[in-house]
XYZ file of C-alpha atoms in Angstrom:
578
model
C -13.862 -29.105 156.144
C -10.599 -30.946 156.907
C -7.216 -29.213 156.444
C -3.949 -31.003 155.800
C -1.041 -29.852 157.987
C 2.190 -29.506 156.157
C 5.543 -29.539 158.049
C 7.979 -27.449 156.062
C 11.708 -27.952 156.221
C 13.684 -25.184 158.009
C 10.727 -24.079 160.151
C 10.520 -24.539 163.882
C 7.663 -26.273 165.545
C 6.323 -22.965 166.862
C 6.886 -21.432 163.461
C 5.088 -24.328 161.996
C 2.031 -23.662 164.144
C 2.036 -20.010 163.163
C 2.300 -21.002 159.506
C -0.488 -23.458 159.786
C -2.711 -20.849 161.408
C -2.084 -18.463 158.530
C -2.767 -21.070 155.979
C -5.985 -21.959 157.721
C -7.249 -18.366 157.767
C -6.286 -17.921 154.113
C -8.156 -21.045 153.163
C -11.248 -19.908 154.958
C -11.154 -16.523 153.287
C -10.697 -18.167 149.767
C -13.539 -20.584 150.438
C -15.905 -17.704 151.329
C -14.929 -15.875 148.117
C -15.522 -19.053 146.138
C -18.988 -19.553 147.538
C -19.892 -15.910 146.916
C -18.700 -16.188 143.357
C -20.556 -19.434 142.718
C -23.775 -17.763 143.844
C -23.098 -14.941 141.436
C -22.445 -17.358 138.569
C -25.695 -19.237 139.375
C -27.792 -15.976 139.078
C -26.086 -15.026 135.802
C -26.932 -18.512 134.476
C -30.579 -18.056 135.370
C -30.808 -14.665 133.761
C -29.039 -15.879 130.639
C -31.152 -18.954 130.315
C -34.386 -17.061 130.879
C -33.393 -14.436 128.281
C -32.203 -17.046 125.783
C -35.557 -18.886 126.091
C -37.567 -15.670 125.576
C -35.528 -14.695 122.515
C -35.960 -18.185 121.058
C -39.702 -18.009 121.690
C -39.953 -14.682 119.969
C -38.180 -16.136 116.962
C -40.447 -19.209 116.873
C -43.772 -17.780 118.112
C -43.706 -14.623 116.024
C -46.016 -12.560 118.252
C -45.664 -9.077 119.570
C -46.210 -10.224 123.084
C -43.300 -12.733 122.822
C -40.990 -10.074 121.272
C -41.940 -7.468 123.954
C -41.111 -9.983 126.703
C -37.805 -10.864 125.105
C -36.838 -7.060 124.841
C -37.667 -6.713 128.561
C -35.310 -9.576 129.535
C -32.533 -8.349 127.338
C -32.802 -4.871 128.904
C -32.550 -6.434 132.331
C -29.566 -8.513 131.245
C -27.764 -5.451 130.012
C -27.449 -4.182 133.566
C -25.186 -7.086 134.383
C -21.635 -6.361 133.209
C -20.835 -10.087 133.152
C -23.595 -10.684 130.570
C -23.040 -7.691 128.313
C -21.366 -9.999 125.796
C -24.791 -11.516 124.805
C -26.895 -8.328 124.681
C -25.942 -7.328 121.210
C -26.649 -10.766 119.633
C -29.861 -11.236 121.432
C -31.052 -7.779 120.411
C -30.265 -8.537 116.710
C -32.363 -11.673 116.868
C -35.273 -9.822 118.372
C -35.093 -7.131 115.723
C -35.257 -9.844 113.016
C -38.292 -11.334 114.682
C -39.955 -7.883 114.771
C -39.180 -7.341 111.111
C -40.629 -10.708 110.166
C -43.802 -9.915 112.067
C -44.212 -6.521 110.318
C -43.359 -8.125 106.945
C -46.079 -10.772 107.516
C -48.657 -8.126 108.387
C -47.690 -5.943 105.389
C -48.067 -9.025 103.129
C -51.755 -8.925 103.745
C -52.071 -5.389 102.314
C -49.216 -5.122 99.770
C -47.688 -7.265 96.992
C -44.120 -8.458 97.055
C -43.235 -5.522 94.766
C -44.734 -3.049 97.256
C -47.903 -2.088 95.449
C -51.270 -2.213 97.271
C -53.367 -5.346 96.851
C -56.738 -4.830 95.211
C -58.660 -7.150 97.551
C -57.842 -9.726 100.264
C -59.778 -12.647 101.595
C -61.927 -12.646 104.722
C -59.490 -15.108 106.236
C -56.605 -12.732 105.655
C -58.617 -9.890 107.110
C -59.308 -11.857 110.226
C -55.617 -12.777 110.633
C -54.509 -9.251 110.038
C -56.838 -7.946 112.737
C -55.400 -10.511 115.147
C -51.940 -9.084 114.400
C -53.240 -5.589 115.119
C -54.586 -6.714 118.526
C -51.165 -8.250 119.177
C -49.211 -5.139 117.948
C -51.301 -2.938 120.314
C -49.810 -4.653 123.307
C -46.468 -2.805 122.599
C -46.591 0.898 123.356
C -44.173 1.709 120.443
C -46.604 0.384 117.828
C -49.724 2.255 118.902
C -49.047 5.255 116.648
C -49.595 2.918 113.656
C -52.644 1.035 114.811
C -55.238 3.577 113.669
C -54.047 3.854 110.068
C -53.567 0.050 109.796
C -57.041 -0.596 111.054
C -58.539 1.882 108.519
C -56.804 0.049 105.803
C -58.286 -3.196 106.899
C -61.675 -1.567 107.035
C -61.317 -0.643 103.357
C -60.569 -4.249 102.454
C -63.611 -5.360 104.497
C -65.800 -2.946 102.756
C -64.725 -4.398 99.361
C -65.921 -7.874 100.402
C -69.217 -6.417 101.507
C -69.555 -4.616 98.128
C -68.641 -7.792 96.225
C -71.254 -9.812 98.029
C -73.972 -7.234 97.294
C -72.871 -6.709 93.605
C -72.605 -10.380 92.834
C -76.056 -11.087 94.253
C -77.519 -8.224 92.090
C -75.857 -9.793 89.034
C -77.470 -13.181 89.839
C -80.850 -11.492 90.254
C -80.527 -9.859 86.831
C -78.922 -12.795 85.068
C -79.475 -16.139 86.801
C -76.995 -18.749 85.716
C -74.492 -21.182 87.182
C -71.711 -18.619 86.881
C -73.573 -15.774 88.589
C -74.960 -18.091 91.213
C -71.524 -19.420 92.218
C -70.037 -15.979 92.195
C -72.727 -14.661 94.609
C -72.540 -17.756 96.783
C -68.749 -17.422 96.979
C -68.782 -13.846 98.227
C -71.575 -14.373 100.678
C -69.711 -17.399 102.145
C -66.500 -15.243 102.253
C -68.376 -12.540 104.191
C -69.849 -15.055 106.622
C -66.344 -15.980 107.756
C -65.865 -12.582 109.312
C -65.321 -12.356 113.072
C -67.227 -9.120 113.080
C -70.873 -9.548 114.075
C -72.152 -6.750 111.764
C -70.527 -8.567 108.825
C -71.999 -11.869 109.802
C -75.440 -10.147 109.972
C -74.918 -8.707 106.464
C -74.048 -12.125 105.145
C -77.151 -13.660 106.726
C -79.294 -10.928 105.139
C -77.859 -11.528 101.705
C -78.224 -15.260 102.040
C -81.953 -14.762 102.743
C -82.238 -12.613 99.642
C -80.472 -15.150 97.554
C -82.799 -17.899 98.694
C -85.700 -15.740 97.414
C -83.963 -15.139 94.090
C -82.757 -18.688 93.798
C -86.205 -20.161 94.168
C -87.810 -17.661 91.837
C -85.155 -17.939 89.113
C -84.930 -21.710 89.162
C -88.731 -22.045 89.096
C -89.025 -19.739 86.084
C -86.555 -21.757 83.978
C -87.350 -25.339 85.045
C -90.003 -27.450 83.382
C -93.575 -27.508 84.539
C -94.112 -29.799 87.472
C -90.519 -29.419 88.722
C -91.292 -25.785 89.632
C -93.558 -26.488 92.530
C -91.576 -29.432 93.842
C -88.230 -27.787 93.723
C -89.576 -24.430 95.011
C -91.127 -26.144 97.949
C -87.870 -27.989 98.775
C -85.751 -24.851 98.309
C -88.105 -22.798 100.439
C -87.698 -25.338 103.221
C -83.973 -25.181 102.808
C -83.833 -21.426 102.955
C -86.099 -21.236 105.964
C -83.920 -23.518 108.027
C -80.763 -21.342 107.228
C -79.188 -19.954 110.506
C -81.852 -21.586 112.682
C -81.590 -24.317 115.324
C -82.785 -27.692 114.270
C -85.260 -29.358 116.617
C -85.767 -32.886 115.005
C -84.408 -35.209 112.411
C -86.691 -33.858 109.667
C -85.242 -30.343 110.086
C -81.661 -31.688 110.093
C -82.494 -33.560 106.885
C -83.644 -30.302 105.249
C -80.465 -28.498 106.320
C -78.296 -31.383 104.909
C -80.345 -31.474 101.697
C -79.787 -27.684 101.093
C -76.096 -28.063 101.697
C -75.805 -30.948 99.285
C -77.953 -29.221 96.665
C -75.598 -26.249 96.675
C -72.456 -28.327 97.081
C -71.468 -26.711 100.354
C -68.282 -28.107 101.898
C -69.228 -27.423 105.548
C -72.538 -27.375 107.379
C -72.699 -26.389 111.062
C -76.039 -26.409 112.916
C -77.164 -26.122 116.512
C -79.440 -29.079 117.366
C -81.808 -30.098 120.157
C -83.598 -33.416 120.832
C -81.174 -35.262 118.540
C -78.970 -37.111 120.981
C -78.411 -40.638 119.829
C -79.156 -39.756 116.182
C -76.825 -41.224 113.525
C -75.947 -38.287 111.345
C -74.428 -40.572 108.760
C -77.638 -42.462 108.270
C -79.462 -39.214 107.967
C -77.163 -38.099 105.139
C -77.647 -41.420 103.432
C -81.416 -41.233 103.717
C -81.386 -37.690 102.196
C -79.347 -38.906 99.211
C -81.682 -41.912 98.794
C -84.750 -39.735 98.907
C -83.454 -36.949 96.833
C -81.062 -38.656 94.418
C -81.169 -35.826 91.875
C -79.094 -33.619 94.198
C -76.072 -35.923 93.873
C -73.751 -34.796 91.180
C -70.456 -35.903 92.760
C -70.843 -36.523 96.420
C -67.798 -38.311 97.771
C -68.687 -38.813 101.416
C -68.828 -36.865 104.604
C -67.443 -36.724 108.096
C -69.064 -35.134 111.086
C -68.526 -34.269 114.772
C -71.083 -33.622 117.532
C -70.238 -31.483 120.542
C -72.466 -31.010 123.532
C -73.352 -27.392 124.311
C -73.832 -25.793 127.724
C -77.538 -25.354 127.177
C -78.231 -28.967 126.576
C -78.088 -28.699 122.743
C -75.486 -30.042 120.415
C -73.391 -28.462 117.726
C -73.261 -30.665 114.672
C -70.546 -29.999 112.149
C -70.515 -31.896 108.829
C -67.698 -31.820 106.281
C -68.799 -32.818 102.758
C -66.463 -34.080 100.018
C -67.143 -33.826 96.271
C -65.497 -35.073 93.179
C -65.202 -31.565 91.708
C -65.255 -27.911 92.729
C -68.632 -26.320 93.342
C -68.651 -24.242 90.069
C -68.172 -27.396 88.004
C -70.987 -29.201 89.832
C -73.369 -26.223 89.568
C -72.745 -26.185 85.783
C -73.415 -29.892 85.501
C -76.652 -29.485 87.488
C -77.881 -26.628 85.296
C -77.061 -28.626 82.154
C -79.215 -31.499 83.502
C -82.078 -29.132 84.356
C -82.036 -27.670 80.864
C -81.927 -31.121 79.300
C -84.865 -32.261 81.356
C -86.779 -29.193 80.278
C -85.934 -29.931 76.599
C -86.958 -33.641 76.788
C -90.324 -32.830 78.497
C -91.185 -29.880 76.296
C -90.886 -31.976 73.122
C -92.323 -35.302 74.304
C -94.692 -34.927 77.235
C -98.272 -33.637 76.810
C -101.062 -32.798 79.168
C -103.284 -35.713 77.929
C -100.736 -38.386 78.914
C -101.299 -40.599 81.840
C -98.661 -41.282 84.550
C -98.159 -44.654 82.916
C -97.650 -43.056 79.519
C -94.989 -40.737 81.062
C -93.274 -43.622 82.832
C -93.157 -45.665 79.589
C -91.729 -42.778 77.549
C -89.035 -41.965 80.135
C -88.095 -45.677 80.403
C -87.749 -46.079 76.580
C -85.912 -42.793 76.234
C -83.295 -43.739 78.795
C -82.779 -47.234 77.362
C -82.495 -45.956 73.827
C -80.311 -43.013 74.608
C -77.936 -44.473 77.318
C -74.957 -46.810 76.838
C -74.096 -48.921 79.884
C -70.521 -47.831 80.588
C -68.408 -50.811 81.801
C -65.104 -49.107 81.094
C -64.461 -47.631 84.547
C -66.172 -50.453 86.473
C -63.850 -52.985 84.834
C -60.853 -50.919 85.991
C -62.245 -50.475 89.486
C -62.636 -46.762 89.046
C -65.552 -44.750 90.517
C -66.311 -42.268 87.655
C -68.751 -39.674 89.198
C -70.623 -38.931 86.010
C -71.530 -42.579 85.584
C -73.254 -42.499 88.961
C -75.582 -39.421 88.419
C -78.054 -37.890 86.007
C -75.445 -35.808 84.279
C -73.581 -38.910 82.833
C -76.907 -40.431 81.611
C -78.734 -37.310 80.259
C -75.772 -35.317 79.036
C -73.062 -37.769 78.241
C -75.311 -40.618 77.295
C -73.658 -43.197 79.466
C -73.647 -44.455 82.953
C -74.273 -47.391 85.381
C -77.341 -48.508 87.337
C -77.112 -45.577 89.793
C -77.137 -43.062 86.878
C -80.036 -44.666 85.176
C -82.162 -44.636 88.295
C -81.243 -41.119 89.329
C -81.967 -39.834 85.771
C -85.382 -41.458 86.036
C -86.018 -39.738 89.341
C -85.040 -36.372 87.887
C -87.281 -36.726 84.836
C -90.218 -38.024 86.920
C -89.979 -35.275 89.480
C -90.128 -32.758 86.636
C -93.721 -33.817 85.855
C -94.899 -34.691 89.309
C -94.565 -38.432 88.874
C -93.666 -40.000 92.225
C -90.485 -42.018 91.871
C -87.983 -43.323 94.374
C -84.477 -44.558 94.092
C -83.977 -48.034 95.669
C -80.609 -49.238 96.900
C -80.019 -52.959 97.040
C -78.128 -55.952 95.657
C -78.600 -57.919 92.402
C -75.405 -59.812 91.483
C -73.612 -57.128 93.454
C -74.492 -53.625 94.579
C -77.421 -52.231 92.454
C -79.928 -49.416 92.220
C -83.340 -49.282 90.651
C -86.671 -47.382 90.859
C -90.210 -47.631 92.126
C -92.998 -45.507 90.627
C -96.477 -44.622 91.692
C -98.911 -44.658 88.805
C -102.508 -43.552 88.044
C -103.976 -46.281 90.344
C -102.063 -44.793 93.275
C -100.096 -47.971 93.481
C -96.366 -48.614 93.526
C -94.508 -50.690 90.743
C -90.989 -51.988 90.445
C -88.818 -50.753 87.649
C -85.191 -51.625 86.781
C -84.262 -49.614 83.638
C -80.658 -50.737 83.688
C -81.423 -54.386 83.359
C -83.971 -53.509 80.710
C -81.170 -52.072 78.569
C -79.972 -54.842 76.361
C -76.461 -53.408 76.363
C -76.148 -53.577 80.211
C -73.783 -56.180 81.670
C -76.658 -58.086 83.235
C -78.817 -58.257 80.176
C -78.830 -61.385 78.060
C -81.493 -60.059 75.626
C -78.906 -58.549 73.275
C -81.219 -59.155 70.384
C -83.794 -56.626 71.832
C -83.813 -52.933 71.256
C -85.661 -52.331 74.526
C -86.367 -55.038 77.061
C -89.368 -54.924 79.454
C -88.342 -57.941 81.589
C -88.102 -55.693 84.688
C -90.828 -53.177 83.832
C -93.629 -52.965 86.375
C -93.344 -56.548 87.631
C -94.645 -58.016 90.816
C -92.586 -58.319 94.031
C -92.744 -62.097 93.634
C -91.057 -61.946 90.303
C -88.850 -58.996 90.874
C -87.326 -60.162 94.134
C -86.231 -63.538 92.821
C -82.964 -61.742 91.821
C -83.170 -58.440 93.621
C -82.815 -57.564 97.293
C -83.605 -54.118 98.562
C -81.538 -52.763 101.410
C -83.256 -49.498 101.709
C -86.797 -48.891 103.144
C -89.355 -49.037 100.416
C -93.128 -49.059 99.976
C -94.895 -52.214 98.933
C -95.282 -52.750 95.229
C -98.869 -53.949 95.161
C -100.142 -52.481 91.899
C -101.786 -54.844 89.334
C -103.435 -52.635 86.639
C -100.042 -51.601 85.043
C -98.123 -54.848 85.543
C -96.071 -55.672 82.509
C -97.950 -58.720 81.474
C -101.261 -56.873 81.724
C -100.096 -54.330 79.124
C -100.075 -54.362 75.381
C -96.579 -52.973 74.710
C -95.544 -52.534 71.135
C -92.085 -54.179 71.347
C -89.373 -54.157 68.669
C -86.242 -56.262 68.284
C -82.834 -54.933 67.649
C -83.490 -54.888 63.948
C -86.778 -53.181 64.163
C -89.070 -56.159 63.726
C -92.088 -56.760 65.871
C -91.677 -58.941 68.839
C -94.304 -61.764 69.018
C -96.281 -61.849 72.153
C -96.908 -65.396 73.372
C -99.343 -66.218 76.162
C -99.849 -69.967 75.751
C -98.464 -72.963 73.851
C -100.921 -72.637 70.939
C -99.675 -69.163 70.188
C -96.036 -70.492 70.377
C -96.834 -73.233 67.826
C -98.486 -70.692 65.489
C -95.404 -68.426 65.670
C -93.032 -71.319 64.870
C -95.274 -72.628 62.006
C -95.409 -69.133 60.428
C -91.716 -68.761 60.542
C -90.965 -72.091 58.951
C -93.634 -71.831 56.176
C -92.501 -68.260 55.280
C -88.773 -69.177 55.420
C -88.023 -66.519 58.096
C -84.477 -66.437 59.248
C -85.499 -65.729 62.880
C -88.387 -64.819 65.190
C -88.229 -63.002 68.515
C -90.756 -63.957 71.085
C -91.975 -62.513 74.383
C -93.670 -64.697 76.938
C -96.483 -63.132 78.847
C -97.769 -64.716 82.090
C -95.950 -67.899 81.236
C -92.424 -69.275 80.463
C -90.768 -72.255 78.951
C -87.311 -73.868 78.786
C -85.204 -74.009 75.601
C -85.661 -77.748 75.524
C -89.418 -77.408 75.502
C -89.290 -74.907 72.677
C -87.067 -77.270 70.640
C -89.671 -79.962 71.168
C -92.405 -77.800 69.761
C -90.116 -77.001 66.726
C -89.560 -80.670 66.026
C -93.284 -81.384 66.350
C -94.215 -78.672 63.805
C -91.461 -79.701 61.407
C -92.496 -83.310 61.584
C -95.680 -82.130 60.058
C -94.182 -79.730 57.510
C -91.137 -81.872 56.584
C -88.706 -78.904 55.923
C -84.996 -79.484 55.702
C -83.484 -76.958 58.157
C -81.417 -76.472 61.308
C -82.274 -74.165 64.199
C -80.877 -72.607 67.271
C -82.081 -70.523 70.202
C -80.798 -67.716 72.481
C -82.730 -66.278 75.334
C -82.498 -63.851 78.149
C -81.939 -66.185 81.112
C -83.945 -68.249 83.489
C -86.901 -67.910 83.829
C -87.088 -67.126 80.126
C -88.921 -63.950 79.123
C -87.421 -63.196 75.688
C -86.048 -65.586 73.092
C -84.732 -65.464 69.561
C -85.262 -68.626 67.450
C -83.094 -68.740 64.325
C -83.539 -71.041 61.284
C -81.276 -72.014 58.473
C -83.108 -73.638 55.527
C -81.356 -76.020 53.128
């Protein structure tokens, strides 16, 4: 370090030397003191910063471990006289953090007013136990741990009791309300981190599956009992087990959707590369009656150490589970009522199909209100809207048909496809063990795609061949071949009525058409409705036949025609006589 030499006035050269020497010694001493002081200041800074960070962490983290660490650092800092100024403030902040922690823990067990809570959720119990484990890391808290733990055990016991009591209630009085209540408490118990509680939840779920199958079978219509019981038995048997193939995963998904679960987690093997989204879609297509408000799903797949995979699916619904369960039960009861009053043992599968078709057309209004506004109204798309509210769209018609058919053992599938936009319809397997195409929506004269507004019930898309059906329909789901002939529409003698209750004339050839026209003109009928069987004509060709007949009869009149589209199936020929 360089030193400047100052020559002071009135001092000799020798004196100046002596003075410079003294100044040099003094400077060196001061420099040493400065370096020593700087080192001390650096250590103080480190202690302060370390303590400050620990206190801040205790305030933000809110754990006993962070608070204990902060107290340790403050205690060390208190030994340094130069840092005593911060000890009091830091200690206050730590005390505030400790009080917040205790307050949070007490909030699980006591109300804001200080009274003990009647019951707390399983999630709250789990969180409170985590706090206890954290509290136990501080020696000063250990005297409280035992009593606090006993209090949490009491709350846990209440959840176990609720799960058992609600299940007993469901057993005695099966209904949507008691089912949902039991399901709620069993799900609550299953969230416990305690293995004994998880085991109890699994035991109760198994019992509930037994009661659920028995109770539903006893109150559902004949035919549905065996089908639903088989499906529900499969769903119960897969609960808690690993799934080994796509079929077992489908059963687990079906059970979750039937009971409107929000989360399904399964351990799977041999399913790498499987598309879970497609499997969910296939389940909904194959079992459309379980959909009462499904709004989509997301899923994750994680590889496990043993070569398996953990599949977690999150389901979304339009409404809460209790609402959906009530809708489902309302539909089941309606189905039972319809069948008990209208279906008899002597009826063939075709008779049943025809009745269900006519019932749905006559009792359902095609609801365009929400479609026109671009709104997806859940009830319009499931059996509840059609069977309970009396309105819906194609999806609702088709799913209601599946529900009714399944109730009496009639094989019926829901087909997803396109027909002037997204569309859904049915296929049914009849007495000849053959499949037939059926579009109830387009057979409803009030539907947006029907032009047969003059018909009460249309049969244009009732049991028709693939060749005719797929002129304006395209299936996008996998379907069997519709190769039945015996029950094709034009091979049947259907008693059809028009909108005003008059008989619809069946026309199989031009001679029959001419006879119908002649009868209408001679008897001065204001209109006639006709149904072409195994043939069709254009409006121009029909007009030519009218002209030809009237040329013979020489009646002063005018006439007009409306029909259901091209190719023509139904027509209404109107006359005005002068």
